PDB file of C-alpha atoms in Angstrom:
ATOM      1  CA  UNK A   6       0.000   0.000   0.000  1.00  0.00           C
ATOM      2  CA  UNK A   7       1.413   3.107  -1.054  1.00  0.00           C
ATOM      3  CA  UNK A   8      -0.325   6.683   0.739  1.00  0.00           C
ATOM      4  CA  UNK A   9       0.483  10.192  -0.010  1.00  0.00           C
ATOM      5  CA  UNK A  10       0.074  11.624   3.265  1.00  0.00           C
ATOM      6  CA  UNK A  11      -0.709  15.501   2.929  1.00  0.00           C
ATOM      7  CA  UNK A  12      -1.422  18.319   5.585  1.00  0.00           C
ATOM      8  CA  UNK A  13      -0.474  22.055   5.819  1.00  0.00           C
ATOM      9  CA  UNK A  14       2.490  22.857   8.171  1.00  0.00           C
ATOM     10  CA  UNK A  15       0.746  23.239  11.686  1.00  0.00           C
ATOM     11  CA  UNK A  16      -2.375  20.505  10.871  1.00  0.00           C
ATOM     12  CA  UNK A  17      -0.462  17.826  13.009  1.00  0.00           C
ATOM     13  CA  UNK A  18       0.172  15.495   9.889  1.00  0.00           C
ATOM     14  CA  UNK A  19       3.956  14.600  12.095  1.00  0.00           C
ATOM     15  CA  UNK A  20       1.833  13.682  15.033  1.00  0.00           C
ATOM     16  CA  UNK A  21      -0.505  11.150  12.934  1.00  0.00           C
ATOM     17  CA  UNK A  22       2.353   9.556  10.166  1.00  0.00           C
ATOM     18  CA  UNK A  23       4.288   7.427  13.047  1.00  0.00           C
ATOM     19  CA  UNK A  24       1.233   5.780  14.404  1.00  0.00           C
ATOM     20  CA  UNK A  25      -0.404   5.509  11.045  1.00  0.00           C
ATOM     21  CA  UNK A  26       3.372   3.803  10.399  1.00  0.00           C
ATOM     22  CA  UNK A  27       3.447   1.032  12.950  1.00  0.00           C
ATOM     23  CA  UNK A  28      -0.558   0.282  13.056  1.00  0.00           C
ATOM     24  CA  UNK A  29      -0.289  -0.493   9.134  1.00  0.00           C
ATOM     25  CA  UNK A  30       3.476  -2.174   9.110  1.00  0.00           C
ATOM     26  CA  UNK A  31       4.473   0.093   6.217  1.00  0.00           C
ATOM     27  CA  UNK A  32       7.250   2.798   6.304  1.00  0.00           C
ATOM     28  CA  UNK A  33       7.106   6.434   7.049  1.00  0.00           C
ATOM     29  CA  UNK A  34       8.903   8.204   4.152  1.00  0.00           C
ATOM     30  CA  UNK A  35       9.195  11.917   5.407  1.00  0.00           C
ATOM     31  CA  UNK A  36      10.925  13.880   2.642  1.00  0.00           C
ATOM     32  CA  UNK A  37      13.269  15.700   4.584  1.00  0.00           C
ATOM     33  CA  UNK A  38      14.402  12.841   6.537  1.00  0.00           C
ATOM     34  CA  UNK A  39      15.539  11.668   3.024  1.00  0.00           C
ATOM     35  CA  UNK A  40      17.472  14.700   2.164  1.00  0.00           C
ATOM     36  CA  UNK A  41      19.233  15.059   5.467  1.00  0.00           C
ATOM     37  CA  UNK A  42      19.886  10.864   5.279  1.00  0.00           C
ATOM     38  CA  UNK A  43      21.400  11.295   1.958  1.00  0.00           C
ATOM     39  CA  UNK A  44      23.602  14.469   2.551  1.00  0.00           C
ATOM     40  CA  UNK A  45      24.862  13.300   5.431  1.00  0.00           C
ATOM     41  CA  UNK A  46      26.092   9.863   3.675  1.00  0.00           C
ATOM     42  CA  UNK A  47      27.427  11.567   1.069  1.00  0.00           C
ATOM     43  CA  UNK A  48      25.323   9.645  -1.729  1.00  0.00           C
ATOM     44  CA  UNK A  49      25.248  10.347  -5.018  1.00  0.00           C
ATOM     45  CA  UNK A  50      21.859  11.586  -4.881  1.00  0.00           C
ATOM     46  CA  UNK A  51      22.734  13.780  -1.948  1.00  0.00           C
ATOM     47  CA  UNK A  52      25.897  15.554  -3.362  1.00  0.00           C
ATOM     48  CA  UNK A  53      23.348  16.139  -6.340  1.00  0.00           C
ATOM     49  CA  UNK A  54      21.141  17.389  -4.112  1.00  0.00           C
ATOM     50  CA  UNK A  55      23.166  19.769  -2.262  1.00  0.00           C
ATOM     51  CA  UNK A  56      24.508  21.023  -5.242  1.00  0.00           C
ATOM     52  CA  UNK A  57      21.040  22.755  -5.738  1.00  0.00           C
ATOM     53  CA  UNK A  58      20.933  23.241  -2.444  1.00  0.00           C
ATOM     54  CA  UNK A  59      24.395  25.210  -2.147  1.00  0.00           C
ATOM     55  CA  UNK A  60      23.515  27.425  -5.383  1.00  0.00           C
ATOM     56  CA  UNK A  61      19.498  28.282  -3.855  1.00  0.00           C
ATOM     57  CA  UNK A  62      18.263  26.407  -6.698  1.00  0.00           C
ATOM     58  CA  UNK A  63      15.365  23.764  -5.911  1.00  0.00           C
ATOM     59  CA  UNK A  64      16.487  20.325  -6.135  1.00  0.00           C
ATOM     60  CA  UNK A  65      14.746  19.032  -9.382  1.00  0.00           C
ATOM     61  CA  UNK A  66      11.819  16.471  -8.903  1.00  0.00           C
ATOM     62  CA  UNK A  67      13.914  13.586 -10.377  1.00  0.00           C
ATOM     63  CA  UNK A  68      16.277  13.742  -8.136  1.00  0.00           C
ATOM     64  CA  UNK A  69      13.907  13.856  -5.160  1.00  0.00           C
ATOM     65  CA  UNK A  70      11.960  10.771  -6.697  1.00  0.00           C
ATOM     66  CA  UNK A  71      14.968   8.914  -6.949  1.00  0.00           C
ATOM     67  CA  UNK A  72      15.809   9.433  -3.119  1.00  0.00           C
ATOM     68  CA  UNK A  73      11.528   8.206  -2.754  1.00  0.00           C
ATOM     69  CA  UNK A  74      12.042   5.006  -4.973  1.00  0.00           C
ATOM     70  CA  UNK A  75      15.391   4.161  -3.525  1.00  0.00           C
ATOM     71  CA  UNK A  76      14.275   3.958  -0.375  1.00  0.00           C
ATOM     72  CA  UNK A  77      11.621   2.040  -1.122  1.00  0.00           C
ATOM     73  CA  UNK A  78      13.480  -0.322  -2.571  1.00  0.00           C
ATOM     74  CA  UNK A  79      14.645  -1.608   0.745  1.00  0.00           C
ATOM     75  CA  UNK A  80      12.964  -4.772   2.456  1.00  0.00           C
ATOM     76  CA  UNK A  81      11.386  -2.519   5.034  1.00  0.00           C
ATOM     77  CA  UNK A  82       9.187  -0.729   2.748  1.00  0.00           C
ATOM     78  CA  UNK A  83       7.723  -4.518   1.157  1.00  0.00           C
ATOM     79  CA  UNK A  84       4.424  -3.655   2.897  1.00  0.00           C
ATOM     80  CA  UNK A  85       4.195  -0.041   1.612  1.00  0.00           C
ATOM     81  CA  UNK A  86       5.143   2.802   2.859  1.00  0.00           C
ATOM     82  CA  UNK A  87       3.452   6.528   3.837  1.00  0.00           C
ATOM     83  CA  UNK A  88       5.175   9.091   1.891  1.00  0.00           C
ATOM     84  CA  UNK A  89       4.620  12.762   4.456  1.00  0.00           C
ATOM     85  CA  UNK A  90       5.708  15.957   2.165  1.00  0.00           C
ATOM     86  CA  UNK A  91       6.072  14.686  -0.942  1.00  0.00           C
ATOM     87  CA  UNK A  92       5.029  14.768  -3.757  1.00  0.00           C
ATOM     88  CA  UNK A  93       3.506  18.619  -3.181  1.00  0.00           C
ATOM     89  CA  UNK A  94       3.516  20.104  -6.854  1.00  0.00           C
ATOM     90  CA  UNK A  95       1.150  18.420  -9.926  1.00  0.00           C
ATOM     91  CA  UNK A  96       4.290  17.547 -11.483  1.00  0.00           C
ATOM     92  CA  UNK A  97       5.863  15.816  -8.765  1.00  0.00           C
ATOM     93  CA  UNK A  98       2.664  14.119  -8.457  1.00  0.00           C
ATOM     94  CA  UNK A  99       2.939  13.062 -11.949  1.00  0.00           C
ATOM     95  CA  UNK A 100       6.611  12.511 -11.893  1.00  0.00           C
ATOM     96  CA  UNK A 101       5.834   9.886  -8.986  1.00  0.00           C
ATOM     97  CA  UNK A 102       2.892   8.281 -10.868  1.00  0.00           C
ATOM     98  CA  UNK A 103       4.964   7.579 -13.863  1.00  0.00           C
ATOM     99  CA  UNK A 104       7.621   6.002 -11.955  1.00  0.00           C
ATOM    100  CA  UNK A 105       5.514   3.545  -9.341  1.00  0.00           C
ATOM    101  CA  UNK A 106       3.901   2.557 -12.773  1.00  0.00           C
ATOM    102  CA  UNK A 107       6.899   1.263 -14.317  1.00  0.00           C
ATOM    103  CA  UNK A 108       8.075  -0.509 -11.081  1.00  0.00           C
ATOM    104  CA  UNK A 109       3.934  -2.003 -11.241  1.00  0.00           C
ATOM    105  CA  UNK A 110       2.721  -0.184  -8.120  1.00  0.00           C
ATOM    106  CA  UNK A 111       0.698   2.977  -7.599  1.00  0.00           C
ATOM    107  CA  UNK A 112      -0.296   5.339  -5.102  1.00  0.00           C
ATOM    108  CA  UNK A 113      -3.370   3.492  -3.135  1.00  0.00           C
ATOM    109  CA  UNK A 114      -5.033   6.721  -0.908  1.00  0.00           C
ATOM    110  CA  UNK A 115      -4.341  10.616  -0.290  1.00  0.00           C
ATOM    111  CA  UNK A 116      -5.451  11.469   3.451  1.00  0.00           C
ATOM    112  CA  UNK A 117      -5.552  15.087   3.153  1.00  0.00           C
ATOM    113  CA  UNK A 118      -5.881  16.219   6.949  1.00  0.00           C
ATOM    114  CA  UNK A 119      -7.436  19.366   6.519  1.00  0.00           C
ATOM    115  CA  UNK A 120      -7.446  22.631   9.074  1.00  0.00           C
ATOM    116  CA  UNK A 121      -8.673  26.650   8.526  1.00  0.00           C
ATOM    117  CA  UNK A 122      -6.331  28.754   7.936  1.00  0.00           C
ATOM    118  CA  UNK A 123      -7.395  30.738  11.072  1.00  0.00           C
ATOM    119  CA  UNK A 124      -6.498  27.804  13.273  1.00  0.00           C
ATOM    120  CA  UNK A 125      -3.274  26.724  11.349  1.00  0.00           C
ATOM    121  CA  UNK A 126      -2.044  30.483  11.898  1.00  0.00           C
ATOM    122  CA  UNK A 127      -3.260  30.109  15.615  1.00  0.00           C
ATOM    123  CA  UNK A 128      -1.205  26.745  15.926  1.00  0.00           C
ATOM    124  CA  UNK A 129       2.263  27.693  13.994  1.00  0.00           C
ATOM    125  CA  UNK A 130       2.680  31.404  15.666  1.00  0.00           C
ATOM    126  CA  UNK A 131       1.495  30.474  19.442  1.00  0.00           C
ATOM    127  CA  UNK A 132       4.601  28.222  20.141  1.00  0.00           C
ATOM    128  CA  UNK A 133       7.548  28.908  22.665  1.00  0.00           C
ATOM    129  CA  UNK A 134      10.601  27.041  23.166  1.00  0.00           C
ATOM    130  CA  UNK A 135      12.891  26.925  26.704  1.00  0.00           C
ATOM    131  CA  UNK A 136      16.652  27.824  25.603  1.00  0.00           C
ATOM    132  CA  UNK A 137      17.451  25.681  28.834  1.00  0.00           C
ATOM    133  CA  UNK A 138      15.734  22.267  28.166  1.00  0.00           C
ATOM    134  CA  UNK A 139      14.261  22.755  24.618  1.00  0.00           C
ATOM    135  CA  UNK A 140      10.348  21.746  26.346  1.00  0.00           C
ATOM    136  CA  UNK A 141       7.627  23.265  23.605  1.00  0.00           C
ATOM    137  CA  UNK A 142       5.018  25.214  25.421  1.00  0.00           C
ATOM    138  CA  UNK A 143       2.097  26.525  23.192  1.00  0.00           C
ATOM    139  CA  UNK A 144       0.224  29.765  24.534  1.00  0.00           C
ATOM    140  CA  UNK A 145      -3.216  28.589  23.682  1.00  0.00           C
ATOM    141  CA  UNK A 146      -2.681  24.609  23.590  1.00  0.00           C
ATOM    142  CA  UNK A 147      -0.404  24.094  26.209  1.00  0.00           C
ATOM    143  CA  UNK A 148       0.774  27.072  28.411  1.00  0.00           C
ATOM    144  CA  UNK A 149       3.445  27.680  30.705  1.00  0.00           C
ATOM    145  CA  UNK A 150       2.165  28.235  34.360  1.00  0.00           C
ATOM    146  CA  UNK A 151       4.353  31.250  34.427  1.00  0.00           C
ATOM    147  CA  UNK A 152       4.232  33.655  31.020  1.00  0.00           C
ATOM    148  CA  UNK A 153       8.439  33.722  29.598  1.00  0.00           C
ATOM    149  CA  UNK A 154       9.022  30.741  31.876  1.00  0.00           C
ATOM    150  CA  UNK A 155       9.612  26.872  31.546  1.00  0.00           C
ATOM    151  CA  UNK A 156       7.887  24.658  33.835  1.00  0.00           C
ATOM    152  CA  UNK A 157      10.423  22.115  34.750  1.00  0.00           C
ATOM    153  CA  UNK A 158      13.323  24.654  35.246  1.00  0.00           C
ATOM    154  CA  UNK A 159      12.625  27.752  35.306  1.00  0.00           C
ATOM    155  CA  UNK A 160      14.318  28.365  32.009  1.00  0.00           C
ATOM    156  CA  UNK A 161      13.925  31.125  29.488  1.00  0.00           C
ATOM    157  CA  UNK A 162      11.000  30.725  26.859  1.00  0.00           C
ATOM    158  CA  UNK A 163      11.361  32.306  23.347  1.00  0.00           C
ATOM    159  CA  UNK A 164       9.941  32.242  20.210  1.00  0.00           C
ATOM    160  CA  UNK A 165      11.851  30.889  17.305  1.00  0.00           C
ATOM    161  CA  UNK A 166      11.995  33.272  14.174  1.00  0.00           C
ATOM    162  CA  UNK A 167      10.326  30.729  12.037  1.00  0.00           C
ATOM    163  CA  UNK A 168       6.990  30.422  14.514  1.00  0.00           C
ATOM    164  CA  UNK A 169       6.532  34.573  14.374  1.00  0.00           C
ATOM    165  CA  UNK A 170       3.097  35.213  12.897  1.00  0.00           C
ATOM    166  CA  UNK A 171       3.964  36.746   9.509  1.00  0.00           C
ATOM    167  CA  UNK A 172       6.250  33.804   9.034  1.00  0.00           C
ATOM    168  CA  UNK A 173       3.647  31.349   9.636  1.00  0.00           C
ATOM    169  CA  UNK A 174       1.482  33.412   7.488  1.00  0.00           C
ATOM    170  CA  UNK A 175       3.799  33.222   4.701  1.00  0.00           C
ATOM    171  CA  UNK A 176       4.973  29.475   4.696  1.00  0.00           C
ATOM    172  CA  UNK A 177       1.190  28.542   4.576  1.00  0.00           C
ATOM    173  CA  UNK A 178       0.710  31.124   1.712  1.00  0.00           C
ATOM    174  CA  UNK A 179       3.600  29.418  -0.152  1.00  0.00           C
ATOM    175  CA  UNK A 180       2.410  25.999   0.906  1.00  0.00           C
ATOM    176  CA  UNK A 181      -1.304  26.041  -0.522  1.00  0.00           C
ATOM    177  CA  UNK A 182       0.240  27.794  -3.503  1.00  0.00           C
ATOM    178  CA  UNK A 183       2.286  24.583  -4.365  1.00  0.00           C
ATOM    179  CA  UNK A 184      -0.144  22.177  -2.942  1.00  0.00           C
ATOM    180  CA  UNK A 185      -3.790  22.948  -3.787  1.00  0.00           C
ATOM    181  CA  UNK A 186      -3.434  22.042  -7.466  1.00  0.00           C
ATOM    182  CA  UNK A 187      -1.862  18.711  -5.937  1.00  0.00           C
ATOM    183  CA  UNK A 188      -4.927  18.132  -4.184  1.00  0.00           C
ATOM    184  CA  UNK A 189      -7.271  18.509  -7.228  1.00  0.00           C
ATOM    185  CA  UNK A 190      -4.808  16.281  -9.258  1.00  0.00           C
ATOM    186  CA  UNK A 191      -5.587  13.550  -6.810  1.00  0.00           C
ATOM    187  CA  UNK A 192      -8.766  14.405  -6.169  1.00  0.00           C
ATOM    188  CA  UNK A 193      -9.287  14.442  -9.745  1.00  0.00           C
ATOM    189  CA  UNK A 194      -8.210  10.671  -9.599  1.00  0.00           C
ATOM    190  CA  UNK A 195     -10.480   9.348  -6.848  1.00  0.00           C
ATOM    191  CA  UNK A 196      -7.736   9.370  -4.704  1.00  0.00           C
ATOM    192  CA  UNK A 197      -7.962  12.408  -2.206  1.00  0.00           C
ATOM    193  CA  UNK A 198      -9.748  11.353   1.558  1.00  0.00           C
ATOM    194  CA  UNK A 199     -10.522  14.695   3.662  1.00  0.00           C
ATOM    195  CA  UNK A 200      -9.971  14.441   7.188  1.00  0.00           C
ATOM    196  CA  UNK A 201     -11.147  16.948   9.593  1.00  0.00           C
ATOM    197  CA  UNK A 202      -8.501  18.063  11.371  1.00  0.00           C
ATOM    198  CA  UNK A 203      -9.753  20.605  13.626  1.00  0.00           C
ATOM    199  CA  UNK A 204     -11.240  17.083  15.553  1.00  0.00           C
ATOM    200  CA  UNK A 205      -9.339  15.569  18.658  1.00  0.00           C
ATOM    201  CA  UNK A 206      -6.291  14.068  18.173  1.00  0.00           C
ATOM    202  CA  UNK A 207      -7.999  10.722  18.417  1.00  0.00           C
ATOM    203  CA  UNK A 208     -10.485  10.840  16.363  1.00  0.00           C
ATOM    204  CA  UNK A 209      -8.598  12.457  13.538  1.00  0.00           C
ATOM    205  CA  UNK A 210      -6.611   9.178  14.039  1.00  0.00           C
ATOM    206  CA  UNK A 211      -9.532   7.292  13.344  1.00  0.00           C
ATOM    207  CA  UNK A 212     -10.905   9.059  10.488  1.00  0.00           C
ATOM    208  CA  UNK A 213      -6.899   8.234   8.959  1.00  0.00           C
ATOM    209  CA  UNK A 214      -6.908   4.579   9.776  1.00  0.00           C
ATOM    210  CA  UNK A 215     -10.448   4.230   8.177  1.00  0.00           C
ATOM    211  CA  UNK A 216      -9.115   5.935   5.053  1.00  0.00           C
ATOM    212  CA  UNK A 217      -6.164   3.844   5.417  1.00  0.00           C
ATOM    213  CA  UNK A 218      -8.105   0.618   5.507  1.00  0.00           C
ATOM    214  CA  UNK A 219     -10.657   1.520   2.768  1.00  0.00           C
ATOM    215  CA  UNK A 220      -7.629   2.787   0.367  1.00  0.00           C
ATOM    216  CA  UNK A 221      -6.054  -0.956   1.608  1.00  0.00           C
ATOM    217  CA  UNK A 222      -8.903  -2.347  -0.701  1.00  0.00           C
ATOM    218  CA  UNK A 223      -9.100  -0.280  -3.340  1.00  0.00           C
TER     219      UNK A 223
END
């Protein structure tokens, strides 16, 4: 089984994949795990990679598709795997169709775990980090007992540059820009499963493994 497991930054998609992962017995594929794997080893693909990288250029879909297919090559991805942030563009999309079809496989369900943009903002600018112990407080979710100041020791809370508000606001601007034609490609296939994910945590994970198990038999 093969899933394309999609969410905006900030809809909890991280939180869902491992589970999803060991209930299933497939692999979790996340992209970036695959590009920092692969640089760090010094691959081919990942001195390719980095190449782009180095210059700001985007590394080109066929290079990221052969990192996908080469690691699902190995014997832990037999049962399938879930593939979290890729493929995000129509042509990646495309790019990864072509290739599962000459290896005889294809992708089996899209779980698209979907939240407002009004709550993704509110989730992606309200964390705070300590600079002591590195524990993630979130001012709405999960608050300190003590504004500016970690629970277990007293450390100093601060805000990383990247969970500002007008960051957040942009990366989900650039996101849906990439991924909403994505979404109509698969949904244009039969593919594409919404999940509320505005719901409890455990419910969402229901909702996934029922999409999961009906994709299972398509």
């Amino acid at each position: 089984m093969i899933v394309v497991l999609v969410g905006a930054p900030g809809s909890g998609k991280g939180t869902q994949a491992k589970p999803l992962s060991d209930q299933f017995g497939i692999a979790h594929l996340a992209s970036g795990d695959l590009f920092r794997e692969n640089i760090k080893n010094g691959t081919e693909l990942g001195q390719l990679a980095q190449a782009y990288m180095d210059r700001g250029e985007l590394v080109p879909d066929d290079v990221t598709i052969r990192m996908v297919l080469e690691r699902m090559s190995r014997p832990d991805c037999a049962a399938g795997v879930i593939l979290d942030g890729f493929p995000r563009t129509v042509a990646q999309a495309q790019a990864l169709d072509a290739a599962l079809s000459r290896a005889g496989k294809q992708v089996n369900v899209v779980p698209y775990i979907k939240v407002s943009d009004h709550e993704l903002l509110r989730r992606l600018s309200g964390r705070w980090i300590c600079r002591a112990c590195g524990a993630s407080y979130h001012l709405v979710s999960n608050p300190p007992k003590q504004a500016g100041t970690c629970d277990r020791d007293g450390g100093e809370l601060y805000q990383r540059p990247d969970d500002t508000e007008d960051v957040a606001l942009n990366r989900l601007k650039v996101y849906f820009q990439e991924t909403t034609p994505a979404l109509e490609y698969y949904q244009s296939h039969g593919l594409l499963v919404e999940i509320n994910g505005e719901q409890g945590i455990d419910q969402v994970s229901h909702d996934l493994t029922e999409a999961l198990k009906q994709g299972s038999r398509a």
